[in-house]
mmCIF file of C-alpha atoms and ligand atoms in Angstrom:
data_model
loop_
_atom_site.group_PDB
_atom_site.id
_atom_site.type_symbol
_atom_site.label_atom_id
_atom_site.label_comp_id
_atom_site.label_asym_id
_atom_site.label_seq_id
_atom_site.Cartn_x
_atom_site.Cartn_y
_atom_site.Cartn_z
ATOM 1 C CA UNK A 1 -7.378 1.382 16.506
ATOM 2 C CA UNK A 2 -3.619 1.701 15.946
ATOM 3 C CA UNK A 3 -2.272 5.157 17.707
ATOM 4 C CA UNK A 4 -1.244 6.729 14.985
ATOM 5 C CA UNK A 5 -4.464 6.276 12.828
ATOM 6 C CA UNK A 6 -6.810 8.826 11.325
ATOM 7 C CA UNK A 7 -10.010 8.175 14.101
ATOM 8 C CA UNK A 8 -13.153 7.013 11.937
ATOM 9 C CA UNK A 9 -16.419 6.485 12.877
ATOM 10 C CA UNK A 10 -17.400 3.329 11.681
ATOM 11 C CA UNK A 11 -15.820 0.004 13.281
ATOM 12 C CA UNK A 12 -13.550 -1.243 11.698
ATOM 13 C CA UNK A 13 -14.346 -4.944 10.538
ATOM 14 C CA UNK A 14 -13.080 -6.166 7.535
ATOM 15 C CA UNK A 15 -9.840 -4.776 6.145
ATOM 16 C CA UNK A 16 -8.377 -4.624 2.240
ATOM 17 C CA UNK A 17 -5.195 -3.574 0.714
ATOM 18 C CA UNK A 18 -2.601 -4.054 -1.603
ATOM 19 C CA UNK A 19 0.947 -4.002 -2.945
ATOM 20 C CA UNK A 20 2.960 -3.940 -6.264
ATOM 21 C CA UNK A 21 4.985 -6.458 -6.909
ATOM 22 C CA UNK A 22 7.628 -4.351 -8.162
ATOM 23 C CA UNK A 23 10.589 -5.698 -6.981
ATOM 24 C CA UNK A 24 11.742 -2.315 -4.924
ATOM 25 C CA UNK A 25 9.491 -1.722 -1.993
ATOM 26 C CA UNK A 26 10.936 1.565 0.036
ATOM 27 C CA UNK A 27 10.634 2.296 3.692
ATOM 28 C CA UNK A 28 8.012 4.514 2.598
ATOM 29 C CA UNK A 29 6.004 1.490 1.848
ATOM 30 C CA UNK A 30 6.416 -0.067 4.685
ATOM 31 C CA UNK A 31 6.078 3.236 7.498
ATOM 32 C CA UNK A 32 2.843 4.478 5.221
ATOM 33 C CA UNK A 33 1.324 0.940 4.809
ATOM 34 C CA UNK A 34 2.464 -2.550 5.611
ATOM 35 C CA UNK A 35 3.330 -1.261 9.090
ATOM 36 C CA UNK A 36 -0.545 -1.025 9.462
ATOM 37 C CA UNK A 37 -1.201 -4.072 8.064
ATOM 38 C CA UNK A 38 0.668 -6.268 10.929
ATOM 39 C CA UNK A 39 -1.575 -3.794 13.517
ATOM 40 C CA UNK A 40 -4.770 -4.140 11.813
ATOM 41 C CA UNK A 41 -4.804 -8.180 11.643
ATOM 42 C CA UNK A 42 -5.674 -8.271 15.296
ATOM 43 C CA UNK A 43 -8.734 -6.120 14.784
ATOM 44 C CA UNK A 44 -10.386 -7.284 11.711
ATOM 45 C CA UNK A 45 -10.890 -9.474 9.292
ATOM 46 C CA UNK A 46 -7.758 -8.682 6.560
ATOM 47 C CA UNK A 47 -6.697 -9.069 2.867
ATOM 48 C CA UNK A 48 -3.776 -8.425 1.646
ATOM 49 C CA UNK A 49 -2.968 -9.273 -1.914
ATOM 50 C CA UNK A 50 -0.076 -8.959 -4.301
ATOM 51 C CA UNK A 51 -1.571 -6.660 -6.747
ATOM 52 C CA UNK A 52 0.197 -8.816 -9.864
ATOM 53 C CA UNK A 53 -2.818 -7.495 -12.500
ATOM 54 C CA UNK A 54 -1.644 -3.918 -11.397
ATOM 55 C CA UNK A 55 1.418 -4.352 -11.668
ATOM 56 C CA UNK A 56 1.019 -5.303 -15.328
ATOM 57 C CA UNK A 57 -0.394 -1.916 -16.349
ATOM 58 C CA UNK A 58 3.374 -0.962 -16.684
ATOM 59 C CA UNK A 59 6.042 -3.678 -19.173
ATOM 60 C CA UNK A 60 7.096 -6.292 -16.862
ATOM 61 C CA UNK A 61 9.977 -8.620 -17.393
ATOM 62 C CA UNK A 62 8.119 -12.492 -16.569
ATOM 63 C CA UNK A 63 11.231 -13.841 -14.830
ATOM 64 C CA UNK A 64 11.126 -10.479 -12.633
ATOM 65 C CA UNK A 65 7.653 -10.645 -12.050
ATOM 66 C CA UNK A 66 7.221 -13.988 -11.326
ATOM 67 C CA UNK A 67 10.141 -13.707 -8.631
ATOM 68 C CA UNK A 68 9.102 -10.176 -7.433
ATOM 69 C CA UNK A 69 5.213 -11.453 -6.803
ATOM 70 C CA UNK A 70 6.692 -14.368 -4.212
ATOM 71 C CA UNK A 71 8.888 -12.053 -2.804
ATOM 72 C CA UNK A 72 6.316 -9.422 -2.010
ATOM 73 C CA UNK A 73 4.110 -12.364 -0.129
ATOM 74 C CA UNK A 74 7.198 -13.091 1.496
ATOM 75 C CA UNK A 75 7.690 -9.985 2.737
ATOM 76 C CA UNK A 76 4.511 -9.618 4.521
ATOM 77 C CA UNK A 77 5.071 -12.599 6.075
ATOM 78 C CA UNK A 78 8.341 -10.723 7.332
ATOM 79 C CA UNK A 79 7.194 -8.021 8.077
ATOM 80 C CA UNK A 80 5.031 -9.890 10.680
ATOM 81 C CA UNK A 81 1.133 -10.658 9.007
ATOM 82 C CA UNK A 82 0.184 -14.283 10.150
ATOM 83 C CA UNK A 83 -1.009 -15.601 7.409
ATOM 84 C CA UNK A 84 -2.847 -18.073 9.999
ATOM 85 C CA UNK A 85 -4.652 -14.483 11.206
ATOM 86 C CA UNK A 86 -4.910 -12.550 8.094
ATOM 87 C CA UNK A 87 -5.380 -13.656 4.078
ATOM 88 C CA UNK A 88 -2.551 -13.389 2.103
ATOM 89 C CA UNK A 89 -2.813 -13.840 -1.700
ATOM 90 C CA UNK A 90 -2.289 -13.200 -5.192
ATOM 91 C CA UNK A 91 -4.722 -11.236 -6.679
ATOM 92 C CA UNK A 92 -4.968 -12.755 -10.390
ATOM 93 C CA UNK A 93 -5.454 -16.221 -8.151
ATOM 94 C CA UNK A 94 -8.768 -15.354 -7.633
ATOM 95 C CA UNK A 95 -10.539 -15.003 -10.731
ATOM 96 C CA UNK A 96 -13.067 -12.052 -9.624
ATOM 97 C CA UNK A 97 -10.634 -9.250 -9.422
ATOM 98 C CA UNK A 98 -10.398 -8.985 -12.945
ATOM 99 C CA UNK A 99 -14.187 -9.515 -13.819
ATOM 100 C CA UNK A 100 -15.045 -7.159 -11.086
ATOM 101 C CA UNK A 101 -12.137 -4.848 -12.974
ATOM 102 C CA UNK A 102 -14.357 -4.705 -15.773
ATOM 103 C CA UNK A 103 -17.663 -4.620 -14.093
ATOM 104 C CA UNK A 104 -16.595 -1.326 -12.379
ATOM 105 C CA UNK A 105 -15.047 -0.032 -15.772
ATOM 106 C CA UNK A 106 -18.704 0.233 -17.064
ATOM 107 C CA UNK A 107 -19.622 1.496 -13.369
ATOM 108 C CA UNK A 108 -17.218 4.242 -13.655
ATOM 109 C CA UNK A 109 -17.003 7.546 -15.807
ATOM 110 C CA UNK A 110 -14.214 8.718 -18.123
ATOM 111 C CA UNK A 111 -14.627 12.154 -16.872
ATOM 112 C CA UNK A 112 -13.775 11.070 -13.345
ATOM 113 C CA UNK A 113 -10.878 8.450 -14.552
ATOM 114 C CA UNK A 114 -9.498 10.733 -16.238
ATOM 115 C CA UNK A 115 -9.255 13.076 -13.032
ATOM 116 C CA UNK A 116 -6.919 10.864 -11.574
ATOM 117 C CA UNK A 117 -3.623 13.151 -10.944
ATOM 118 C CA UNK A 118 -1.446 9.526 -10.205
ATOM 119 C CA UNK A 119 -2.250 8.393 -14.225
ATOM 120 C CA UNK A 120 -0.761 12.123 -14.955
ATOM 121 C CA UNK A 121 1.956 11.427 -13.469
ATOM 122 C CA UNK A 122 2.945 7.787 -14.715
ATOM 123 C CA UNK A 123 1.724 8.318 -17.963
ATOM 124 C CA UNK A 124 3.856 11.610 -18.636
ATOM 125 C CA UNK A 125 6.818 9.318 -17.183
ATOM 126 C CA UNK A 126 6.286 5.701 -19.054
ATOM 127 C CA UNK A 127 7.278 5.003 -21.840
ATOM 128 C CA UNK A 128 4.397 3.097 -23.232
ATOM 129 C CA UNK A 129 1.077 4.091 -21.568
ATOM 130 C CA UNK A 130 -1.091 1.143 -21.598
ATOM 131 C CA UNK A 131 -4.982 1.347 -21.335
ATOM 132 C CA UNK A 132 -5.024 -0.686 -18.042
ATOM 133 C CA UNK A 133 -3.072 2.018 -16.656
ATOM 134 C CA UNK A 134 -5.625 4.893 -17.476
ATOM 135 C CA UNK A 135 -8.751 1.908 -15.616
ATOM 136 C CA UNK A 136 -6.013 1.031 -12.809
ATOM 137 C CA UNK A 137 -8.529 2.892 -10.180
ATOM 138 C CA UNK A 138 -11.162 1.044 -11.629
ATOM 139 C CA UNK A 139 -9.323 -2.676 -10.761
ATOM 140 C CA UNK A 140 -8.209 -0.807 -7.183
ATOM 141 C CA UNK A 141 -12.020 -0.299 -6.636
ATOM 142 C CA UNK A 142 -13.278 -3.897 -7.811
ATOM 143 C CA UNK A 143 -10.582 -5.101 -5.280
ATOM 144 C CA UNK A 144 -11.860 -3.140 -2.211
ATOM 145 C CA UNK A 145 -15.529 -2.974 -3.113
ATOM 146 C CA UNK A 146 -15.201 -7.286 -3.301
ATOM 147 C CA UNK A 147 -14.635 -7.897 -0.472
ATOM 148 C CA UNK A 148 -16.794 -5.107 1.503
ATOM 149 C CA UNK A 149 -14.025 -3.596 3.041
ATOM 150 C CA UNK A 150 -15.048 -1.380 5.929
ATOM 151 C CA UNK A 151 -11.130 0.110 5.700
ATOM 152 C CA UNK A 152 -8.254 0.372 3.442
ATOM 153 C CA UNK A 153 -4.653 0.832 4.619
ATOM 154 C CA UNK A 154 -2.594 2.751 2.106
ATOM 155 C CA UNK A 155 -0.503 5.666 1.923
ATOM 156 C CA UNK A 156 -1.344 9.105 1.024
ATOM 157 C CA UNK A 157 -1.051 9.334 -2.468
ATOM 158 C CA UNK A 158 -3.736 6.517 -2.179
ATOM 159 C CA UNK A 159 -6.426 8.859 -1.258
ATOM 160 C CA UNK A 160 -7.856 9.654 -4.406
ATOM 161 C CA UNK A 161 -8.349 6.571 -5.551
ATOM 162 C CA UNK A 162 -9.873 5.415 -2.515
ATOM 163 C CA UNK A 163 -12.121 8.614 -3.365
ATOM 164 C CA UNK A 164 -13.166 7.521 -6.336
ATOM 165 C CA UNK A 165 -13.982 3.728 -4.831
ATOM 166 C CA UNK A 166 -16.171 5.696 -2.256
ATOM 167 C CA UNK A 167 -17.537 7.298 -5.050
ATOM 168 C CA UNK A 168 -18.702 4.507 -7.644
ATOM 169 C CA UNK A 169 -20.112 2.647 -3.828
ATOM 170 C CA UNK A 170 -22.398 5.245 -3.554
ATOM 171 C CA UNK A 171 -23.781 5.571 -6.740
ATOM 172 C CA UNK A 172 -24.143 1.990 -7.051
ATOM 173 C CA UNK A 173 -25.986 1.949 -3.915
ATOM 174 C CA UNK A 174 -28.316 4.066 -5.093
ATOM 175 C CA UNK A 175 -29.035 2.609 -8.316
ATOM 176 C CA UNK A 176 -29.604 -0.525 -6.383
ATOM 177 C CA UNK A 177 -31.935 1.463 -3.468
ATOM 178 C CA UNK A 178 -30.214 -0.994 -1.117
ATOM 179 C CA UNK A 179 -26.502 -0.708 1.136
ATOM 180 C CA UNK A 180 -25.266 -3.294 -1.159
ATOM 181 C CA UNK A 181 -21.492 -2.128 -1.322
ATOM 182 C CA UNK A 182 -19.871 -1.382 2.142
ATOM 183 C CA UNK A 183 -18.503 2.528 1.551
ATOM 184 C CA UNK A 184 -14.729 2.161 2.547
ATOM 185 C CA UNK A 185 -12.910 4.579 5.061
ATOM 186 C CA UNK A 186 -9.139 5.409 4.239
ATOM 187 C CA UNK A 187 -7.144 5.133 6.942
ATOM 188 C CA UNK A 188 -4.357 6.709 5.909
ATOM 189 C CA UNK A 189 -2.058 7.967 8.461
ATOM 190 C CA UNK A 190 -1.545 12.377 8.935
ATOM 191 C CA UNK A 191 2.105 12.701 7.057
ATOM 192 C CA UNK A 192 3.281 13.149 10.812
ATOM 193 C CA UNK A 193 2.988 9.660 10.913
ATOM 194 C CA UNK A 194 3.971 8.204 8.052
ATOM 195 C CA UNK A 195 1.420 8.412 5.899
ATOM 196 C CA UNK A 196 3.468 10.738 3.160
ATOM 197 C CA UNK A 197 7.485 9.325 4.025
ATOM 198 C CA UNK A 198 9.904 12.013 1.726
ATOM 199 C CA UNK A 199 12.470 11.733 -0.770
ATOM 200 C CA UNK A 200 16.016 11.638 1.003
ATOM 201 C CA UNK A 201 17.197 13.665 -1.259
ATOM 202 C CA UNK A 202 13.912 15.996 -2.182
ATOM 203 C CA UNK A 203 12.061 16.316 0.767
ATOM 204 C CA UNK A 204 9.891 18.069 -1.148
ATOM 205 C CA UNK A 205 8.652 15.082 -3.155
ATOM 206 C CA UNK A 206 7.369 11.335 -2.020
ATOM 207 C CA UNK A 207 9.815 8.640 -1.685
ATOM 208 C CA UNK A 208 9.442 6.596 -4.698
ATOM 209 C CA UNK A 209 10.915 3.672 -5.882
ATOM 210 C CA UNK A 210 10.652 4.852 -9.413
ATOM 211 C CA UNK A 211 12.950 7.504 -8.629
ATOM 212 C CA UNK A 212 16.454 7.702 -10.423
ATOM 213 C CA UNK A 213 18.671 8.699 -7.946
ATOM 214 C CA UNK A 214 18.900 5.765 -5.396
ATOM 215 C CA UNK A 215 20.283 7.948 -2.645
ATOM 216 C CA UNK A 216 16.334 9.195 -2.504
ATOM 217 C CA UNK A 217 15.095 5.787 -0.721
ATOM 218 C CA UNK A 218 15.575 2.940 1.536
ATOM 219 C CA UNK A 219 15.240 -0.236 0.160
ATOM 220 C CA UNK A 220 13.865 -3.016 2.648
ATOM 221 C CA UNK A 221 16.154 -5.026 1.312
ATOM 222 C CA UNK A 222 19.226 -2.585 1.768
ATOM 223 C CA UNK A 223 21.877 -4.072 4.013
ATOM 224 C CA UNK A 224 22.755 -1.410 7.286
ATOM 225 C CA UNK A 225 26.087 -0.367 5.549
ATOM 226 C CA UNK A 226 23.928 1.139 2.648
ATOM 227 C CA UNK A 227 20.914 2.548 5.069
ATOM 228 C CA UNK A 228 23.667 4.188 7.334
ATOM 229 C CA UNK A 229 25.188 5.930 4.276
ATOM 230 C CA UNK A 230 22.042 7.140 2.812
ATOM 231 C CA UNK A 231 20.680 8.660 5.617
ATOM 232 C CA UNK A 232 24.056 9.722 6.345
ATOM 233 C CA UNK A 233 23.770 12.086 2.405
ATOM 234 C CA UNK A 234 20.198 12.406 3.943
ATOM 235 C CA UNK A 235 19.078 16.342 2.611
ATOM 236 C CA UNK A 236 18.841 18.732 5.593
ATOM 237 C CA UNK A 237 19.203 22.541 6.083
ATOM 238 C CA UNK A 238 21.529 24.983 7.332
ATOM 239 C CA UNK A 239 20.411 25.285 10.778
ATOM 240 C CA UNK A 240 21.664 22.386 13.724
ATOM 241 C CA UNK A 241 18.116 22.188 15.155
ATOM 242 C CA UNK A 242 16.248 18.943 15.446
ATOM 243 C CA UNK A 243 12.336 20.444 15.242
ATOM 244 C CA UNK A 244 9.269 19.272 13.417
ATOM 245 C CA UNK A 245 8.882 21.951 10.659
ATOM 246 C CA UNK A 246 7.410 19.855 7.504
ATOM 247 C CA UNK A 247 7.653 23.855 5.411
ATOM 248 C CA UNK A 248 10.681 25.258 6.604
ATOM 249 C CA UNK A 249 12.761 22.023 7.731
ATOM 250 C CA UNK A 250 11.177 19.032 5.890
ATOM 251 C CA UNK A 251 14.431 17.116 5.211
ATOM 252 C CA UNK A 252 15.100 16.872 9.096
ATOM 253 C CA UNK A 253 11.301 16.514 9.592
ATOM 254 C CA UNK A 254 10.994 13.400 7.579
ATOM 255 C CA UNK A 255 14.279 12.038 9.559
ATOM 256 C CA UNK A 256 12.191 12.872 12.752
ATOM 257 C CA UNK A 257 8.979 11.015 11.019
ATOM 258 C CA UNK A 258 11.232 7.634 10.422
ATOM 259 C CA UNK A 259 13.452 8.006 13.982
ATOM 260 C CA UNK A 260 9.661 7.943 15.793
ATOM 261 C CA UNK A 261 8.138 5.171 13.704
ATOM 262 C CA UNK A 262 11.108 3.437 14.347
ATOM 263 C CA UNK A 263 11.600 3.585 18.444
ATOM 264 C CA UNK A 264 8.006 4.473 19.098
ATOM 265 C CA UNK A 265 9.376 8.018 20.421
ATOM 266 C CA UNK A 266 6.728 11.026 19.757
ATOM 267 C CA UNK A 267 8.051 13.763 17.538
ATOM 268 C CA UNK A 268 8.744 16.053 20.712
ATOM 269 C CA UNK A 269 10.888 13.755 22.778
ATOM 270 C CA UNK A 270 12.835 13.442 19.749
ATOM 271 C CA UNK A 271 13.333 17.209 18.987
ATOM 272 C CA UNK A 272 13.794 18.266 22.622
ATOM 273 C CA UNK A 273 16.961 14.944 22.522
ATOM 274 C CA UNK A 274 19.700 16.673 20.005
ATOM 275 C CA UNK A 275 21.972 19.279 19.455
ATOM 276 C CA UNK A 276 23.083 19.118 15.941
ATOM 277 C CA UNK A 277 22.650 16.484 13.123
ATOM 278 C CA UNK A 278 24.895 14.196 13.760
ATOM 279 C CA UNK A 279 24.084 11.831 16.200
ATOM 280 C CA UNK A 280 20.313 12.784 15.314
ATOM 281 C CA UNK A 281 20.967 10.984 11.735
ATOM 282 C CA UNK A 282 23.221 7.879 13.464
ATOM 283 C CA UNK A 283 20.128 7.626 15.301
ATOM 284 C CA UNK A 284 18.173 7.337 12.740
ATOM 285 C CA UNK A 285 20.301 4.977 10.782
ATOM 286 C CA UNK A 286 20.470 2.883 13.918
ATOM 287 C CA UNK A 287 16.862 2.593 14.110
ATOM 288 C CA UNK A 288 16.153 2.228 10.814
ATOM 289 C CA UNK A 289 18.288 -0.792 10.363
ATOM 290 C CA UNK A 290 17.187 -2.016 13.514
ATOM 291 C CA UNK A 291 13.958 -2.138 12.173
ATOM 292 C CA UNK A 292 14.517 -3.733 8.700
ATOM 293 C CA UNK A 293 17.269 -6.309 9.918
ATOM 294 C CA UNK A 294 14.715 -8.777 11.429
ATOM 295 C CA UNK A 295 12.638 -8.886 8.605
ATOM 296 C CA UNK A 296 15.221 -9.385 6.128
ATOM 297 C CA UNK A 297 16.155 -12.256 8.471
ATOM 298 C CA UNK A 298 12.926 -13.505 8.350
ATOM 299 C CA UNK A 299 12.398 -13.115 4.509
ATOM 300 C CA UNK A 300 15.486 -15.396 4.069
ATOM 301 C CA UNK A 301 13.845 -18.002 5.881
ATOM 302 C CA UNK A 302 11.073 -17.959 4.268
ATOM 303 C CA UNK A 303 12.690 -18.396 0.618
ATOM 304 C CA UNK A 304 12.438 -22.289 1.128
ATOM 305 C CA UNK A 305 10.937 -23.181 -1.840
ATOM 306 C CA UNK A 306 7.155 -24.416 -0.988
ATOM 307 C CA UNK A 307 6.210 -22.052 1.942
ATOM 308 C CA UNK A 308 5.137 -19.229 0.108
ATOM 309 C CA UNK A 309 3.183 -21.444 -1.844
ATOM 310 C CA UNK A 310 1.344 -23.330 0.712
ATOM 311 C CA UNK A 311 0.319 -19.894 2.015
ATOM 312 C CA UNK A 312 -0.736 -18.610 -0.881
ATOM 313 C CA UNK A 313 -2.644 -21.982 -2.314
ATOM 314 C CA UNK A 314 -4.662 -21.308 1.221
ATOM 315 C CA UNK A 315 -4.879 -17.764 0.951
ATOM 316 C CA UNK A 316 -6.660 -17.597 -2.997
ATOM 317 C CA UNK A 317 -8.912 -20.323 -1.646
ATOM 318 C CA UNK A 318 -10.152 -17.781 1.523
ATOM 319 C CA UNK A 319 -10.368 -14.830 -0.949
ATOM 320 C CA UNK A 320 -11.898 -16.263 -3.482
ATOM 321 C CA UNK A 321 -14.418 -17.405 -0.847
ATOM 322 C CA UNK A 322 -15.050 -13.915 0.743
ATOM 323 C CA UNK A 323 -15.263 -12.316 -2.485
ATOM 324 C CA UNK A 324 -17.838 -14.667 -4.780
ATOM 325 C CA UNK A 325 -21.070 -13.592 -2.937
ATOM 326 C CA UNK A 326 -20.300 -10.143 -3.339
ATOM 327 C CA UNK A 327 -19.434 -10.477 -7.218
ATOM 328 C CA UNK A 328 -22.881 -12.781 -7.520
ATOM 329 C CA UNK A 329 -24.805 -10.937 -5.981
ATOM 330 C CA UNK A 330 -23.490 -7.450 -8.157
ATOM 331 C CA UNK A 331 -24.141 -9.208 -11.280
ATOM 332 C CA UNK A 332 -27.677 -10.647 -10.073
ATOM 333 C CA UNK A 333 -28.528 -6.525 -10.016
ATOM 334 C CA UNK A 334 -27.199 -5.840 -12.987
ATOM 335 C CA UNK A 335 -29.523 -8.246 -14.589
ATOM 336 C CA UNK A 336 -26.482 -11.195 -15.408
ATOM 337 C CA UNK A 337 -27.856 -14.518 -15.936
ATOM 338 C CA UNK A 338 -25.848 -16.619 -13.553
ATOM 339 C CA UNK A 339 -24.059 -19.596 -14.526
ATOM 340 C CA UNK A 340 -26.058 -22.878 -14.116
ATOM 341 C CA UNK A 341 -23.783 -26.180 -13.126
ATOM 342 C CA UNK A 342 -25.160 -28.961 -15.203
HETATM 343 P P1 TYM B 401 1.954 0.786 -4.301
HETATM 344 O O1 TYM B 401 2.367 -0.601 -4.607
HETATM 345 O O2 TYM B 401 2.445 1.884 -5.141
HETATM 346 O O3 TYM B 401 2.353 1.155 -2.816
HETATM 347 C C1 TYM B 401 2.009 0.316 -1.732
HETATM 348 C C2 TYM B 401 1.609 1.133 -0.531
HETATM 349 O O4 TYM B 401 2.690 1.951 -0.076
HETATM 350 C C3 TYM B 401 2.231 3.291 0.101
HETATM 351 N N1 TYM B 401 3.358 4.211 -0.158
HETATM 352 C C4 TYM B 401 3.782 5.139 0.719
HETATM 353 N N2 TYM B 401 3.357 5.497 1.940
HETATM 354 C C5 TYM B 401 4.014 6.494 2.577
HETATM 355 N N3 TYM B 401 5.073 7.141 2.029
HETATM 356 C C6 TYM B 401 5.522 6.832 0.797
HETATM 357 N N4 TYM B 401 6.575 7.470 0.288
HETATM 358 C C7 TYM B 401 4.869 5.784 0.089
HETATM 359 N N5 TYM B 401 5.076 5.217 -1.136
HETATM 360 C C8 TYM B 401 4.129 4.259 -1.260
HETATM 361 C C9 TYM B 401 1.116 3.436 -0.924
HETATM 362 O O5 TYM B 401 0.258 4.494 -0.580
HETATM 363 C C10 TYM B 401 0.446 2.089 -0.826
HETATM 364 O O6 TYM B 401 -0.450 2.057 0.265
HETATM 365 N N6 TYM B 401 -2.679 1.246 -6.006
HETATM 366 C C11 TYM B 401 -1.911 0.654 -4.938
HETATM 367 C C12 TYM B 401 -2.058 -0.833 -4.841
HETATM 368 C C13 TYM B 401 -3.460 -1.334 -4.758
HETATM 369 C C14 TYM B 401 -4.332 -1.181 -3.659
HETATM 370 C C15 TYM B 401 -5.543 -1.849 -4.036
HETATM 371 C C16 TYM B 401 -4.223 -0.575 -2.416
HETATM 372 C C17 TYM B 401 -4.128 -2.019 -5.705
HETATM 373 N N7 TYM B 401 -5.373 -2.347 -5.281
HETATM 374 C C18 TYM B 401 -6.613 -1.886 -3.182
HETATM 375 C C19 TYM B 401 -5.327 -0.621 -1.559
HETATM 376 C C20 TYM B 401 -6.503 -1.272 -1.947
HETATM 377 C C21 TYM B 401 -0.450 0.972 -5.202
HETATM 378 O O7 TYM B 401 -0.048 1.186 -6.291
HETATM 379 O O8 TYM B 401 0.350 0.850 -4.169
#
């Protein structure tokens, strides 16, 4: 198990998670998730898909999403998943996301969907609110409960839907009187380790790229000039003392939170190393782009047109694989009449 994870008791075998395709992914994406997706590959069996259905819960431009879906498998190719270790694909390439979607739309309640404090939040910001977006969780559980994930990756403002997934598994179970559905763990890193990366600007609030002041996140696609200068504005306090304080100091503790994910250096080396804030944030900067540099590098390489592809062609074909059994053998309970092949 990775260092930094929550510890769980069950082993960890298979592995599921996924991304928007939303053209900005922030470090925060990367510390609270992919990160753990390049460590995880070497101890299970992992999916990671370009969540393109979800993505379409909010108005998407097609030229933008068409581009921002390769990107995104580019990127965790970059960021270092083999795609020769771990599947990589794109989740409306295998057809039983979105029947699954609705099969756990009629498993799930209203009362609890409508729990869901994320859909708050979006709706009260977008300006159309779509019905997919109110089921999202629903589509998020028919993609983890496919393919019997043991584990799922994600950040912490994950955790409630991954509550809910836990939630229809169990009942589902017991209708059926059998362990049919594998009950997924989160493994979602404490916010000491990146599981909850803050707002540059707010430390207070997540860092998001739907946010309107772009000051407030790191792009992994920002060149060093820009990451140096916005950790440079970087919100801090009035006090010169590097310390982990997440109440009192949570500007500097978030800076602390990236500088260790960064160089591998525990929270207290770091606080007992500075006096003052500024070499603490050219640290930071230095590490951050230090970090991000090799994968842009990489990313660039990969934008020869056909490699994505070829990975991707492969990776539906594996998913699509791992994932019919469990859909079959879900709709065989339910009482479905399968599909005969003449
Ligand atoms: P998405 O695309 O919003 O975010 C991708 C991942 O990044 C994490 N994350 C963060 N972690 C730490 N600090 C932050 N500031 C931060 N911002 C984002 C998210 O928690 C997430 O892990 N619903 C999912 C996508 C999804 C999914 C799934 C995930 C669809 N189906 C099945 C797991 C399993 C989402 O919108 O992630």
């Amino acid at each position: 198990m990775a260092e930094n994870a929550p510890s769980k008791s069950t082993p960890i075998r298979r592995v599921f998670s996924g991304i928007q395709p939303s053209g900005k992914l922030t470090l925060g994406n990367y510390l609270g998730a992919m990160r753990n997706f390049v460590k995880l590959q070497h101890q299970a069996e992992c999916y990671f898909c370009v969540v393109d259905l979800h993505a379409l819960t909010v108005p998407q431009d097609p030229k933008e999403l068409y581009q921002n879906t390769l990107d995104l498998a580019r990127l965790y190719v970059a960021a270092g998943i083999d795609p020769n270790v771990a599947t990589i694909f794109v989740q409306s390439h295998n057809p039983d996301h979105a029947q699954m979607g609705w099969l756990m739309e009629v498993s799930s309640y209203f009362g609890e969907m409508s729990r869901m404090t994320q859909f708050k939040d979006k709706a009260r910001k977008a300006e159309v609110v779509t019905t997919g977006l109110f089921t999202y969780p629903a589509l998020m559980a028919a993609d983890i409960l496919l393919y019997q994930a043991t584990h799922v990756p994600v950040g912490e403002d994950q955790k409630q839907h991954l509550e809910l997934t836990r939630d229809i598994a169990i009942r589902l179970n017991r209708r059926f009187q059998e362990e049919f559905f594998t009950v997924p763990e989160p493994y979602i890193p404490p916010q000491k380790a990146g599981g909850r990366i803050m707002s540059l600007q707010d430390p207070t609030s997540k860092m998001s790229k739907s946010a309107s002041d772009p000051n407030s996140y790191i792009l992994l696609s920002d060149p060093p000039d820009v990451i140096r200068k916005k950790i440079k504005r970087a919100v801090t306090d009035m006090d010169r003392e590097v310390r982990y304080d997440e109440k009192n100091k949570p500007g500097i503790s978030n800076l602390m939170v990236i500088l260790s994910l960064c160089t591998g250096q525990s929270l207290d080396e770091i606080a007992g190393k500075y006096d003052g804030y500024g070499q603490f944030k050219k640290d930071v900067a230095e590490a951050v782009v230090a970090t991000l540099e090799p994968i842009q590098k990489r990313f660039k390489e990969l934008s020869e047109p056909g490699i994505i592809e070829e990975i991707l062609a492969k990776g539906a074909e594996k998913a699509e694989a791992a994932s019919r059994p469990t859909l079959k053998g879900f709709m065989e309970r339910l009482g479905m009449v399968p599909r005969r092949t003449l």
